[in-house]
mmCIF file of C-alpha atoms in Angstrom:
data_model
loop_
_atom_site.group_PDB
_atom_site.id
_atom_site.type_symbol
_atom_site.label_atom_id
_atom_site.label_comp_id
_atom_site.label_asym_id
_atom_site.label_seq_id
_atom_site.Cartn_x
_atom_site.Cartn_y
_atom_site.Cartn_z
ATOM 1 C CA UNK A 1 -24.240 26.251 19.953
ATOM 2 C CA UNK A 2 -24.470 25.256 16.278
ATOM 3 C CA UNK A 3 -21.313 23.170 16.653
ATOM 4 C CA UNK A 4 -22.844 21.335 19.609
ATOM 5 C CA UNK A 5 -25.983 20.569 17.570
ATOM 6 C CA UNK A 6 -23.852 19.289 14.696
ATOM 7 C CA UNK A 7 -21.888 16.985 17.013
ATOM 8 C CA UNK A 8 -25.104 15.700 18.569
ATOM 9 C CA UNK A 9 -26.577 15.086 15.131
ATOM 10 C CA UNK A 10 -23.525 13.097 14.094
ATOM 11 C CA UNK A 11 -23.673 11.079 17.312
ATOM 12 C CA UNK A 12 -27.375 10.312 16.895
ATOM 13 C CA UNK A 13 -26.911 9.387 13.277
ATOM 14 C CA UNK A 14 -24.242 6.883 14.300
ATOM 15 C CA UNK A 15 -26.388 5.446 17.092
ATOM 16 C CA UNK A 16 -29.351 4.984 14.783
ATOM 17 C CA UNK A 17 -27.324 2.974 12.296
ATOM 18 C CA UNK A 18 -26.630 5.726 9.809
ATOM 19 C CA UNK A 19 -23.172 6.499 8.571
ATOM 20 C CA UNK A 20 -22.000 9.950 9.673
ATOM 21 C CA UNK A 21 -19.965 11.749 7.048
ATOM 22 C CA UNK A 22 -16.923 11.909 9.312
ATOM 23 C CA UNK A 23 -16.767 8.098 9.630
ATOM 24 C CA UNK A 24 -16.124 7.453 5.945
ATOM 25 C CA UNK A 25 -12.694 6.042 5.201
ATOM 26 C CA UNK A 26 -10.632 8.226 2.900
ATOM 27 C CA UNK A 27 -9.697 6.893 -0.509
ATOM 28 C CA UNK A 28 -6.135 5.623 -0.800
ATOM 29 C CA UNK A 29 -3.665 8.116 -2.233
ATOM 30 C CA UNK A 30 -2.814 7.720 -5.906
ATOM 31 C CA UNK A 31 0.160 5.488 -6.711
ATOM 32 C CA UNK A 32 3.502 7.002 -7.683
ATOM 33 C CA UNK A 33 3.499 5.163 -11.028
ATOM 34 C CA UNK A 34 0.954 3.687 -13.418
ATOM 35 C CA UNK A 35 0.673 -0.096 -13.712
ATOM 36 C CA UNK A 36 2.413 0.116 -17.102
ATOM 37 C CA UNK A 37 5.311 2.081 -15.602
ATOM 38 C CA UNK A 38 5.554 -0.426 -12.747
ATOM 39 C CA UNK A 39 5.613 -3.299 -15.243
ATOM 40 C CA UNK A 40 8.452 -1.641 -17.138
ATOM 41 C CA UNK A 41 10.500 -1.193 -13.951
ATOM 42 C CA UNK A 42 9.887 -4.822 -12.985
ATOM 43 C CA UNK A 43 10.754 -6.160 -16.457
ATOM 44 C CA UNK A 44 13.999 -4.188 -16.503
ATOM 45 C CA UNK A 45 14.791 -5.481 -12.993
ATOM 46 C CA UNK A 46 15.298 -1.920 -11.764
ATOM 47 C CA UNK A 47 13.368 -2.502 -8.538
ATOM 48 C CA UNK A 48 12.943 -4.945 -5.690
ATOM 49 C CA UNK A 49 9.234 -5.765 -5.521
ATOM 50 C CA UNK A 50 7.688 -5.785 -2.049
ATOM 51 C CA UNK A 51 4.152 -6.992 -1.391
ATOM 52 C CA UNK A 52 3.091 -5.351 1.878
ATOM 53 C CA UNK A 53 -0.139 -7.337 2.263
ATOM 54 C CA UNK A 54 -0.665 -10.025 4.890
ATOM 55 C CA UNK A 55 0.873 -13.481 4.385
ATOM 56 C CA UNK A 56 -2.622 -14.851 3.697
ATOM 57 C CA UNK A 57 -3.212 -12.303 0.940
ATOM 58 C CA UNK A 58 0.267 -12.993 -0.450
ATOM 59 C CA UNK A 59 -0.387 -16.760 -0.502
ATOM 60 C CA UNK A 60 -3.612 -16.196 -2.456
ATOM 61 C CA UNK A 61 -1.604 -14.615 -5.306
ATOM 62 C CA UNK A 62 1.226 -12.154 -5.815
ATOM 63 C CA UNK A 63 3.499 -10.707 -8.462
ATOM 64 C CA UNK A 64 6.274 -13.052 -9.547
ATOM 65 C CA UNK A 65 9.460 -12.423 -7.615
ATOM 66 C CA UNK A 66 7.759 -10.288 -4.983
ATOM 67 C CA UNK A 67 8.901 -10.505 -1.383
ATOM 68 C CA UNK A 68 6.230 -10.393 1.330
ATOM 69 C CA UNK A 69 6.857 -7.751 3.998
ATOM 70 C CA UNK A 70 3.640 -7.580 6.020
ATOM 71 C CA UNK A 71 2.865 -3.931 6.805
ATOM 72 C CA UNK A 72 0.489 -5.054 9.562
ATOM 73 C CA UNK A 73 3.095 -7.352 11.094
ATOM 74 C CA UNK A 74 4.686 -6.473 14.415
ATOM 75 C CA UNK A 75 8.115 -6.923 12.809
ATOM 76 C CA UNK A 76 7.569 -4.552 9.870
ATOM 77 C CA UNK A 77 10.067 -1.959 11.139
ATOM 78 C CA UNK A 78 12.632 -4.705 11.798
ATOM 79 C CA UNK A 79 12.225 -6.037 8.261
ATOM 80 C CA UNK A 80 12.625 -2.526 6.846
ATOM 81 C CA UNK A 81 15.829 -2.112 8.859
ATOM 82 C CA UNK A 82 17.358 -5.089 7.008
ATOM 83 C CA UNK A 83 16.731 -3.624 3.539
ATOM 84 C CA UNK A 84 19.597 -2.351 1.399
ATOM 85 C CA UNK A 85 19.103 1.427 1.320
ATOM 86 C CA UNK A 86 20.956 1.662 -2.001
ATOM 87 C CA UNK A 87 18.249 -0.313 -3.833
ATOM 88 C CA UNK A 88 14.937 0.915 -5.203
ATOM 89 C CA UNK A 89 11.790 -0.721 -3.844
ATOM 90 C CA UNK A 90 8.423 -0.958 -5.585
ATOM 91 C CA UNK A 91 5.568 -1.566 -3.129
ATOM 92 C CA UNK A 92 2.019 -2.739 -3.659
ATOM 93 C CA UNK A 93 -0.924 -3.929 -1.557
ATOM 94 C CA UNK A 94 -4.626 -4.598 -2.076
ATOM 95 C CA UNK A 95 -5.810 -1.000 -2.573
ATOM 96 C CA UNK A 96 -2.738 1.234 -2.436
ATOM 97 C CA UNK A 97 -3.420 2.431 1.106
ATOM 98 C CA UNK A 98 -0.990 0.163 2.979
ATOM 99 C CA UNK A 99 1.694 0.533 0.317
ATOM 100 C CA UNK A 100 1.454 4.320 0.630
ATOM 101 C CA UNK A 101 1.770 4.151 4.420
ATOM 102 C CA UNK A 102 4.589 1.607 4.145
ATOM 103 C CA UNK A 103 6.457 3.859 1.700
ATOM 104 C CA UNK A 104 6.203 6.755 4.137
ATOM 105 C CA UNK A 105 7.516 4.642 7.024
ATOM 106 C CA UNK A 106 10.332 3.248 4.900
ATOM 107 C CA UNK A 107 11.444 6.760 3.953
ATOM 108 C CA UNK A 108 11.365 7.728 7.632
ATOM 109 C CA UNK A 109 13.662 4.765 8.328
ATOM 110 C CA UNK A 110 16.225 5.829 5.734
ATOM 111 C CA UNK A 111 15.072 3.879 2.670
ATOM 112 C CA UNK A 112 14.831 6.771 0.217
ATOM 113 C CA UNK A 113 14.170 4.993 -3.086
ATOM 114 C CA UNK A 114 10.597 3.807 -2.594
ATOM 115 C CA UNK A 115 7.852 3.697 -5.218
ATOM 116 C CA UNK A 116 4.208 3.089 -4.329
ATOM 117 C CA UNK A 117 2.754 1.055 -7.204
ATOM 118 C CA UNK A 118 -0.726 0.916 -5.693
ATOM 119 C CA UNK A 119 -3.225 -1.920 -5.951
ATOM 120 C CA UNK A 120 -2.366 -5.540 -6.734
ATOM 121 C CA UNK A 121 -5.447 -6.063 -8.938
ATOM 122 C CA UNK A 122 -4.498 -3.108 -11.132
ATOM 123 C CA UNK A 123 -0.933 -4.382 -11.466
ATOM 124 C CA UNK A 124 -2.191 -7.900 -12.138
ATOM 125 C CA UNK A 125 -4.462 -6.528 -14.901
ATOM 126 C CA UNK A 126 -1.385 -5.467 -16.889
ATOM 127 C CA UNK A 127 -0.841 -9.128 -17.813
ATOM 128 C CA UNK A 128 1.097 -10.346 -19.710
ATOM 129 C CA UNK A 129 3.504 -7.545 -18.823
ATOM 130 C CA UNK A 130 3.669 -8.619 -15.155
ATOM 131 C CA UNK A 131 3.620 -12.290 -14.290
ATOM 132 C CA UNK A 132 1.852 -13.431 -11.136
ATOM 133 C CA UNK A 133 2.465 -16.450 -8.956
#
């Protein structure tokens, strides 16, 4: 009975314009490397840099040399299938959420060397270590 009341309370809260606690989006997982570590890998050319944001986000600014592989695109899995599985890929997006999900999917498709670098703005803030286009 208490569970039913709780569910009803959450439903009413949502209907009245409030934000039920269960509707809050989780924070993106932490990146695999710090921005400084990512910059070092990029400078040493030890990774292929993939920007998994939309083409519009990519066009607005991206890390120099990054390749755009849109995680939200219908052809994401097809693009992943063309990647060289022997290379190491460093992924980033706007917040770190899409790059984390993309890294998981890439690993599931046989690309084992994947590093989630997190948010573009944090990587961009490491200037002049990482150039942006």
